[in-house]
mmCIF file of C-alpha atoms in Angstrom:
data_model
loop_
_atom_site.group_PDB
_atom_site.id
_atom_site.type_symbol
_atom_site.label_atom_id
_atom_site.label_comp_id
_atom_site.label_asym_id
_atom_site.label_seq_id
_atom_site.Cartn_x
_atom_site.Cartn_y
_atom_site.Cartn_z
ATOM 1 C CA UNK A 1 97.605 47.557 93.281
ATOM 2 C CA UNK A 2 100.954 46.884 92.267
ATOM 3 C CA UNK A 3 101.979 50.235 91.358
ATOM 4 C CA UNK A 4 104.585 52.319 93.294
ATOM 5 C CA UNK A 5 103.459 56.025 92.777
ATOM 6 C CA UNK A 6 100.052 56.212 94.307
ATOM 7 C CA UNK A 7 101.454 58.745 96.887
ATOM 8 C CA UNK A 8 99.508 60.298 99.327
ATOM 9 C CA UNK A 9 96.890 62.657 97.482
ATOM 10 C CA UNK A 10 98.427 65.564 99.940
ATOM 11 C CA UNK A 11 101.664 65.366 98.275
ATOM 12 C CA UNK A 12 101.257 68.119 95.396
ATOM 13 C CA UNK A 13 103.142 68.045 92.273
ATOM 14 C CA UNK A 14 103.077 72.084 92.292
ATOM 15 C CA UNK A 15 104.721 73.143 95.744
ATOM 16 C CA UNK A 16 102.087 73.656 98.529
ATOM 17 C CA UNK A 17 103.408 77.058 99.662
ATOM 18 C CA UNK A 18 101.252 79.651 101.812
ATOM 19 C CA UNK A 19 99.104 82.027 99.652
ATOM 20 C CA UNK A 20 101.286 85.595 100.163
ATOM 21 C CA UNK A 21 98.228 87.042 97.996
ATOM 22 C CA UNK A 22 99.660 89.772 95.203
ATOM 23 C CA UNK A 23 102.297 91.921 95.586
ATOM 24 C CA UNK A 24 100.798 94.930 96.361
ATOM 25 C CA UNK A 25 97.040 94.850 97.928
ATOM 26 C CA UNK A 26 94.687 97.572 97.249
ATOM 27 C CA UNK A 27 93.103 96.681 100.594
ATOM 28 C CA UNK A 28 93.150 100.340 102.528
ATOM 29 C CA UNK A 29 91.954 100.383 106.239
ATOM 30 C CA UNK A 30 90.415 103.441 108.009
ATOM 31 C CA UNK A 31 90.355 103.424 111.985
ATOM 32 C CA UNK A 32 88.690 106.249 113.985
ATOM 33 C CA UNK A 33 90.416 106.142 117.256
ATOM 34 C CA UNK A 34 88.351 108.182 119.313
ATOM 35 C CA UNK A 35 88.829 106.909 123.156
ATOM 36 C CA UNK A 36 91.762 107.941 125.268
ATOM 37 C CA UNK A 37 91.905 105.400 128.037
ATOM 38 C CA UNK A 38 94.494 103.375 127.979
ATOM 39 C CA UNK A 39 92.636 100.001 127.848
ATOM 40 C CA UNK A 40 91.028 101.646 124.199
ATOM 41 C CA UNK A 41 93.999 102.987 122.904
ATOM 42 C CA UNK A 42 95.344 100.208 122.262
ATOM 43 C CA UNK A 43 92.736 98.313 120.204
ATOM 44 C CA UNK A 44 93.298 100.187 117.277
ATOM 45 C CA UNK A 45 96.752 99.789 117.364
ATOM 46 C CA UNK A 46 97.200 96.260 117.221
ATOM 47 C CA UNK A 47 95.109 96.677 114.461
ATOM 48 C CA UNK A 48 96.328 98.756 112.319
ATOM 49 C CA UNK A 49 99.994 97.063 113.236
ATOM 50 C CA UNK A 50 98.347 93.790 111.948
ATOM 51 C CA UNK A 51 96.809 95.174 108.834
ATOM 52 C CA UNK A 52 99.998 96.953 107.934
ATOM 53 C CA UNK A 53 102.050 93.588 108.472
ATOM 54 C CA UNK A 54 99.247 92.369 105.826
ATOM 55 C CA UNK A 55 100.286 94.366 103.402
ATOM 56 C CA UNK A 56 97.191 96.243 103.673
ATOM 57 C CA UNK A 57 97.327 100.361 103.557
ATOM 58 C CA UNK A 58 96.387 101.846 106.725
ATOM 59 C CA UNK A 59 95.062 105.687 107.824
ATOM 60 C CA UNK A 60 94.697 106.049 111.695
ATOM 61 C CA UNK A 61 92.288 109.520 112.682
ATOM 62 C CA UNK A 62 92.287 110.585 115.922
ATOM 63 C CA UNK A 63 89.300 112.699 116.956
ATOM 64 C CA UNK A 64 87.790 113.272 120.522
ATOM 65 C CA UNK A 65 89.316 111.289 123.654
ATOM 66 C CA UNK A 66 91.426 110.115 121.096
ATOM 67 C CA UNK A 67 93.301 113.162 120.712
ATOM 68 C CA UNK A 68 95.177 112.498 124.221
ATOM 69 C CA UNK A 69 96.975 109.319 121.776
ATOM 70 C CA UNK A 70 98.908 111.926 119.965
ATOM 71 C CA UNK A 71 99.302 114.759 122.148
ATOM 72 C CA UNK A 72 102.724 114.823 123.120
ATOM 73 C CA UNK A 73 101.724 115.935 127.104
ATOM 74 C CA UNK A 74 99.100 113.122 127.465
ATOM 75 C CA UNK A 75 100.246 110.113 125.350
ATOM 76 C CA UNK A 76 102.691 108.351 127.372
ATOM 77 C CA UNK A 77 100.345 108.439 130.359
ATOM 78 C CA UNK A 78 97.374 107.543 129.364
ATOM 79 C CA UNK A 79 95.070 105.724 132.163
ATOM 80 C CA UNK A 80 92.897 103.086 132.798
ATOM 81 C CA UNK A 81 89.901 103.306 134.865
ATOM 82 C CA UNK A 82 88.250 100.584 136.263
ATOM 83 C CA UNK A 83 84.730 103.077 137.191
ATOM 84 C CA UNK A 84 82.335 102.374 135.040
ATOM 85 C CA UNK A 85 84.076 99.601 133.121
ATOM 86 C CA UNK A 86 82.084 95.984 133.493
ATOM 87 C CA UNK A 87 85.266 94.392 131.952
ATOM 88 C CA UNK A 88 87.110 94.876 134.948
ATOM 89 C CA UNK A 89 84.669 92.829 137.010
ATOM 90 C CA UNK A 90 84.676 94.518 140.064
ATOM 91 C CA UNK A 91 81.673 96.289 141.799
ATOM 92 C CA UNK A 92 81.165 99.991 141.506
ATOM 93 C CA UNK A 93 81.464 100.791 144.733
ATOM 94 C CA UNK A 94 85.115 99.342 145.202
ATOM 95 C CA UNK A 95 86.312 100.531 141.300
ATOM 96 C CA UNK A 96 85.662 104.314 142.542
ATOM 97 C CA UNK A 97 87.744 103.946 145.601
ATOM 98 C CA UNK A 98 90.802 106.080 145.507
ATOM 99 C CA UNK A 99 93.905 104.838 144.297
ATOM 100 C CA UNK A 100 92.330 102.561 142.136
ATOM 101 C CA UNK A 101 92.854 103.662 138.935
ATOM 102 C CA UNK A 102 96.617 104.600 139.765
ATOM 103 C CA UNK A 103 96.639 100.637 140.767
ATOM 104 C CA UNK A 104 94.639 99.558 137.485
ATOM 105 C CA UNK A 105 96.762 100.813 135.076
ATOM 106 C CA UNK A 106 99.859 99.969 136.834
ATOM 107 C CA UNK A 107 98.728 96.573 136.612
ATOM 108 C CA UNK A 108 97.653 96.960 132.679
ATOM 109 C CA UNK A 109 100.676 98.255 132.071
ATOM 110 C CA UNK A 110 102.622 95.632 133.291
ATOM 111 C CA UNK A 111 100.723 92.989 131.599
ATOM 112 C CA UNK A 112 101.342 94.659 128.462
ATOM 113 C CA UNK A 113 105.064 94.738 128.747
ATOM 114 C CA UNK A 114 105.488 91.449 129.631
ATOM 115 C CA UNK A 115 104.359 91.098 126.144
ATOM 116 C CA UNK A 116 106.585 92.865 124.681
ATOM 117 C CA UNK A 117 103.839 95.364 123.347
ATOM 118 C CA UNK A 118 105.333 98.903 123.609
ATOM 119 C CA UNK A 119 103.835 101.919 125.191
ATOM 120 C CA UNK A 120 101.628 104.268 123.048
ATOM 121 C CA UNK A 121 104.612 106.428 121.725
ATOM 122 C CA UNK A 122 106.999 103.724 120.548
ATOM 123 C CA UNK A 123 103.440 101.872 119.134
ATOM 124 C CA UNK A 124 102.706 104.920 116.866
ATOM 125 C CA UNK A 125 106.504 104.982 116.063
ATOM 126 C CA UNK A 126 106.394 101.216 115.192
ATOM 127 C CA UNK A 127 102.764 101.929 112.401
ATOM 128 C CA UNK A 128 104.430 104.921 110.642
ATOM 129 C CA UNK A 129 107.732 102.994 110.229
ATOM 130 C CA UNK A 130 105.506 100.089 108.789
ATOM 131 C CA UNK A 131 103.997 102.792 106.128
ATOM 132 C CA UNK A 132 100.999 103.837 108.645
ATOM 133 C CA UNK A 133 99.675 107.264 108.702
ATOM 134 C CA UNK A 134 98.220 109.357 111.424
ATOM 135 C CA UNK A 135 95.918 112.363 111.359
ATOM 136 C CA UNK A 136 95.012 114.473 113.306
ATOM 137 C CA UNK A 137 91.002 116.202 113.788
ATOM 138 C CA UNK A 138 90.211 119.490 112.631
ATOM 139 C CA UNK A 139 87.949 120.451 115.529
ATOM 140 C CA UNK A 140 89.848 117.742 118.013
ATOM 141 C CA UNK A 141 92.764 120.284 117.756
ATOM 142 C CA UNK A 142 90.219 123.789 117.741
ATOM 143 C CA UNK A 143 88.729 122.317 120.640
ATOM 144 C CA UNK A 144 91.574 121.859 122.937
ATOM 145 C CA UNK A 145 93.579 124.908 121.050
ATOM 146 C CA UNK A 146 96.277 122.492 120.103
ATOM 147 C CA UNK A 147 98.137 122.956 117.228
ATOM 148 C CA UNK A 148 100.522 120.754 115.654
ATOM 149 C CA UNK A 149 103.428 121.246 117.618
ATOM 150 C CA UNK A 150 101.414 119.819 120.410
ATOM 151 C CA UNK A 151 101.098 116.796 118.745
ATOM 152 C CA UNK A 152 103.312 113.536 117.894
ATOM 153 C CA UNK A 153 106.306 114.148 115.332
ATOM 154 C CA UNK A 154 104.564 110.730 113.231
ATOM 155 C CA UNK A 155 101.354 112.707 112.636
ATOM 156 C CA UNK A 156 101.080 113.996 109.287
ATOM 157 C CA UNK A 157 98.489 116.587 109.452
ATOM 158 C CA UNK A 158 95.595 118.231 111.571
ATOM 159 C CA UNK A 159 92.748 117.556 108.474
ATOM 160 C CA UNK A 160 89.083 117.860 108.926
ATOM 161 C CA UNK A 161 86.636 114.724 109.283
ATOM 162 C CA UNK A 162 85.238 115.001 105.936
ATOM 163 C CA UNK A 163 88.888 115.561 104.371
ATOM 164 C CA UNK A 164 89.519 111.890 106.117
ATOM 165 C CA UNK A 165 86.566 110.704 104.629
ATOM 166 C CA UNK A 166 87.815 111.418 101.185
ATOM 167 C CA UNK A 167 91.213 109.923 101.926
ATOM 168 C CA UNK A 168 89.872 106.879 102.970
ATOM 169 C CA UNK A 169 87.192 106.426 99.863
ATOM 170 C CA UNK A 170 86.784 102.364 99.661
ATOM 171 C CA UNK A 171 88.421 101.947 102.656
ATOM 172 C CA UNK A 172 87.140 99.205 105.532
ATOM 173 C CA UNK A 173 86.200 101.512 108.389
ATOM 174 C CA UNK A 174 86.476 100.483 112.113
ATOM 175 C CA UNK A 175 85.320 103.042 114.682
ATOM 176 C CA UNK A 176 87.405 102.616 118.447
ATOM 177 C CA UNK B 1 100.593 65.713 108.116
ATOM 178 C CA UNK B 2 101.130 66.805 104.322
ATOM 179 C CA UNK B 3 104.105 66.659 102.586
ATOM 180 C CA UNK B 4 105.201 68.745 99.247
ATOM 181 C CA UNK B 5 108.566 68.786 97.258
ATOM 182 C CA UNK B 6 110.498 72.116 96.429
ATOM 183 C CA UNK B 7 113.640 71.532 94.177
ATOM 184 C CA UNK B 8 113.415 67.840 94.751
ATOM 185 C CA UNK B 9 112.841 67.467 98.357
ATOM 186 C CA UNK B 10 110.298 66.271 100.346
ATOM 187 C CA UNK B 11 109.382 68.145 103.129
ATOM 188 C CA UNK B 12 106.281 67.986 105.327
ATOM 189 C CA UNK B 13 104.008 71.074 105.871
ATOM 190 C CA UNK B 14 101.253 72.553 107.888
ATOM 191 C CA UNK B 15 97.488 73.003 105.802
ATOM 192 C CA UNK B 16 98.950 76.623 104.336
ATOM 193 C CA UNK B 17 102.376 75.174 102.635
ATOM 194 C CA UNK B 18 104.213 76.059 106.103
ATOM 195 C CA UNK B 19 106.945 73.907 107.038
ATOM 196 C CA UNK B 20 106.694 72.256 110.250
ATOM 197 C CA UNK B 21 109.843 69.468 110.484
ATOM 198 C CA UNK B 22 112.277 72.563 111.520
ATOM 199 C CA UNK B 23 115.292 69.871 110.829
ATOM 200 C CA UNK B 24 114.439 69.490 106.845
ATOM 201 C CA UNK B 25 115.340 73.183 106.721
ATOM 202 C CA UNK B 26 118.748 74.461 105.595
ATOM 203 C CA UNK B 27 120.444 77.076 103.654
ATOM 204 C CA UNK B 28 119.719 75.505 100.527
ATOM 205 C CA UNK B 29 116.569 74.765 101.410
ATOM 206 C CA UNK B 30 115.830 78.771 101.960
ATOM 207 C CA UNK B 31 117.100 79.776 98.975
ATOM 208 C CA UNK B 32 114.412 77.849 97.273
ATOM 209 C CA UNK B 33 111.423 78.490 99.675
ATOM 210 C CA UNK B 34 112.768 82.414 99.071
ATOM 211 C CA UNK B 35 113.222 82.037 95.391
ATOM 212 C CA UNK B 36 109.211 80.998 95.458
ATOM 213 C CA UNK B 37 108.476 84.331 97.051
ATOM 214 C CA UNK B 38 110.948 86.518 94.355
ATOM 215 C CA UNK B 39 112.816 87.359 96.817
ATOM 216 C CA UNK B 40 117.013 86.848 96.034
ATOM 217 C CA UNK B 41 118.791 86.627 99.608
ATOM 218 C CA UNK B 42 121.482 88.638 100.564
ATOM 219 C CA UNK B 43 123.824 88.997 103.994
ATOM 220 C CA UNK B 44 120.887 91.654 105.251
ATOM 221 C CA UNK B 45 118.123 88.552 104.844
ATOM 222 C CA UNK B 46 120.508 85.889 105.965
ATOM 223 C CA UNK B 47 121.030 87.826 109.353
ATOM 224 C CA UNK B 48 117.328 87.883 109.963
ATOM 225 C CA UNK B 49 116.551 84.410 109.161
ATOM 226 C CA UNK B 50 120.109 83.494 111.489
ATOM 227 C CA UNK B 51 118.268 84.945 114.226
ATOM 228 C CA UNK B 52 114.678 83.783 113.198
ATOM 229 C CA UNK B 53 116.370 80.256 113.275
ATOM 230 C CA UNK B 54 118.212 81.021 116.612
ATOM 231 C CA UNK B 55 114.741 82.390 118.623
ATOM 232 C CA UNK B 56 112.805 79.529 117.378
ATOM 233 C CA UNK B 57 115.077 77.246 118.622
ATOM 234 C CA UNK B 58 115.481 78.830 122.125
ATOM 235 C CA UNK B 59 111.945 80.009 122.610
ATOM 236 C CA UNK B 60 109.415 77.421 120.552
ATOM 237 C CA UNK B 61 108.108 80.550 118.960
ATOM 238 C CA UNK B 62 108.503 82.130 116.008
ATOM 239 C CA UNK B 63 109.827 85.896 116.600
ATOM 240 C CA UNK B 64 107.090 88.712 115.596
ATOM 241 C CA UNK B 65 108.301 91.778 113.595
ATOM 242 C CA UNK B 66 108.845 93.769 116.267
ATOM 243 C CA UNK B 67 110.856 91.060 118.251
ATOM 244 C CA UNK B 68 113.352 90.770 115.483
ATOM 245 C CA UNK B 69 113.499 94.631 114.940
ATOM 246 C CA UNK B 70 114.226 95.364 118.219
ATOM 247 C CA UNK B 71 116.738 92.243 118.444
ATOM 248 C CA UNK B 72 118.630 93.069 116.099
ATOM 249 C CA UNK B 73 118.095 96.525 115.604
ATOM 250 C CA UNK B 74 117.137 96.589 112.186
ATOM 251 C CA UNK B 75 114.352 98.985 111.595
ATOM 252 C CA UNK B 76 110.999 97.946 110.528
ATOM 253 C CA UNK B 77 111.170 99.407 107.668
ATOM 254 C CA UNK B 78 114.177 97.361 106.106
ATOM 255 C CA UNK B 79 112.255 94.523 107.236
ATOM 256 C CA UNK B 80 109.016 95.490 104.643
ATOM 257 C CA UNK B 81 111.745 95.904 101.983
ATOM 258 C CA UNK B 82 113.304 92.689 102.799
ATOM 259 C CA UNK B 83 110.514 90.598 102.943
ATOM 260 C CA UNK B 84 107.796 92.944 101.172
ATOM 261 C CA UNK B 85 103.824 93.266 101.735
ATOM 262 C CA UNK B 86 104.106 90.364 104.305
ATOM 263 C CA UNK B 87 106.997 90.939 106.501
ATOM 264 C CA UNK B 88 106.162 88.496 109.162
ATOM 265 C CA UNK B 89 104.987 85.274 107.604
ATOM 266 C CA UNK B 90 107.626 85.478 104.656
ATOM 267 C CA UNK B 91 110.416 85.456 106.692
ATOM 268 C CA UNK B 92 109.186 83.108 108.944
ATOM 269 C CA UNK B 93 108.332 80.618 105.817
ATOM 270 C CA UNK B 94 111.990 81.307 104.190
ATOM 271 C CA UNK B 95 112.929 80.317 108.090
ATOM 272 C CA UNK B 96 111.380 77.098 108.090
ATOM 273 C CA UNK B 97 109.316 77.759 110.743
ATOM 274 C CA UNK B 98 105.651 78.625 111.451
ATOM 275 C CA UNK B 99 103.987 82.014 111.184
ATOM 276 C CA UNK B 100 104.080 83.644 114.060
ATOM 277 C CA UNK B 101 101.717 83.802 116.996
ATOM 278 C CA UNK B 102 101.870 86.827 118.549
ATOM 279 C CA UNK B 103 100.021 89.921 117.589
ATOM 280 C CA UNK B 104 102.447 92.659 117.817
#
């Protein structure tokens, strides 16, 4: 064993450098955002902020409960109920007293922004600047006679649920 | 700890090619880490990895996107030109620093 060069077998000859994958990604992620609580808003948009910082291509619809995300009256104050939620741990009986959902999202939305997360409106701002897009549902709207002026600036267009399904052919699917 | 060599220097790196001795890193050094990526820096990159550099140091974290956005109010989407597809992790590996932690 006299030689010098028997380095390490870590030490690569090629750089070891992080794999950035391609270029461009054909990866395309669909998420149904269909809950208008605050605690299940923002699920879906972590995601989709992630995926898009992956480079992957990302289509947000929001349908049902979901609608109060986008609509321009309801999305900046969404709430957070503790009734009926087992995350929050407490018993039913206390959860349904008064005041306590006014107290519970308080409370959630501190947390968040000592995170630095943003609020609902500046988090949809954030996705469409990072190449997101948000629709809008067909019968969502019909439903709640919104049209969409009612609705954030960032949201391309009111579409129906099988005109989303088409966009999002071979796209990974997550339902919120 | 592994350690690789880019334009003649050894550095040491984390399991994904990451480098984790923040003092082997210099300008020179991020012109080759960026030059592995394609990416040719100019004063709009430099300012961003300045700051990345400048956080790191202060906090013990590397920034997220939307920390350096809204520090230095570049908008996110110069940052996806700048550092394309990846935003986050490239111009934290340019930065000599690990990817960041933080989710948003």
């Amino acid at each position: 064993m006299t030689t010098t060069d028997t380095t390490p077998t870590t030490t690569a000859t090629t750089p070891t450098m992080p794999d950035f994958g391609a270029p461009t990604t054909d990866r395309t992620l669909a998420i149904i955002c269909s809950k208008g609580s605050l605690d299940m808003a923002y699920p879906g948009l972590i995601l989709a902020n992630a995926a898009l910082g992956e480079g992957a291509t990302v289509h947000l619809f929001f349908t049902f409960w979901g609608f109060d995300m986008i609509n321009k009256r309801t999305m900046a104050d969404l709430k957070f109920t503790p009734v009926g939620n087992p995350a929050t741990h407490l018993p039913t009986a206390i959860s349904g007293m008064p005041g306590m959902t006014a107290m519970a999202t308080h409370q959630m939305r501190k947390t968040i922004a000592e995170l630095d997360i943003p609020e609902v409106p500046e988090f949809l701002e954030q996705i469409v600047d990072s190449g997101g897009h948000l629709w809008a549902c067909r019968m969502s709207a019909d439903m709640q006679h919104l049209s969409a002026d009612d609705l954030y600036d960032g949201v391309e267009d009111i579409i129906s649920a099988s005109d989303f399904i088409e966009k999002t052919d071979g796209a990974q699917l997550l339902f919120i | 700890m592994s350690t690789t060599t880019i334009d003649g220097r050894t550095i040491h790196v984390d399991q994904e090619g990451f480098l984790t001795e923040p003092a082997e890193w210099d300008e020179d050094m991020a012109r080759s880490l960026s030059a592995l990526l394609g990416i040719e820096l100019d004063e709009r990159h430099w300012k961003i990895l300045r700051f990345l550099r400048a956080d790191h140091a202060s906090t013990g974290e590397t920034p997220t996107l939307r920390r350096v956005s809204t520090s230095l109010q570049v908008p996110m989407k110069e940052l996806f030109q700048l550092f394309p597809t990846k935003p986050a992790k490239k111009m934290a590996y340019v930065a000599g620093l690990p990817k960041p932690r933080g989710c948003v």
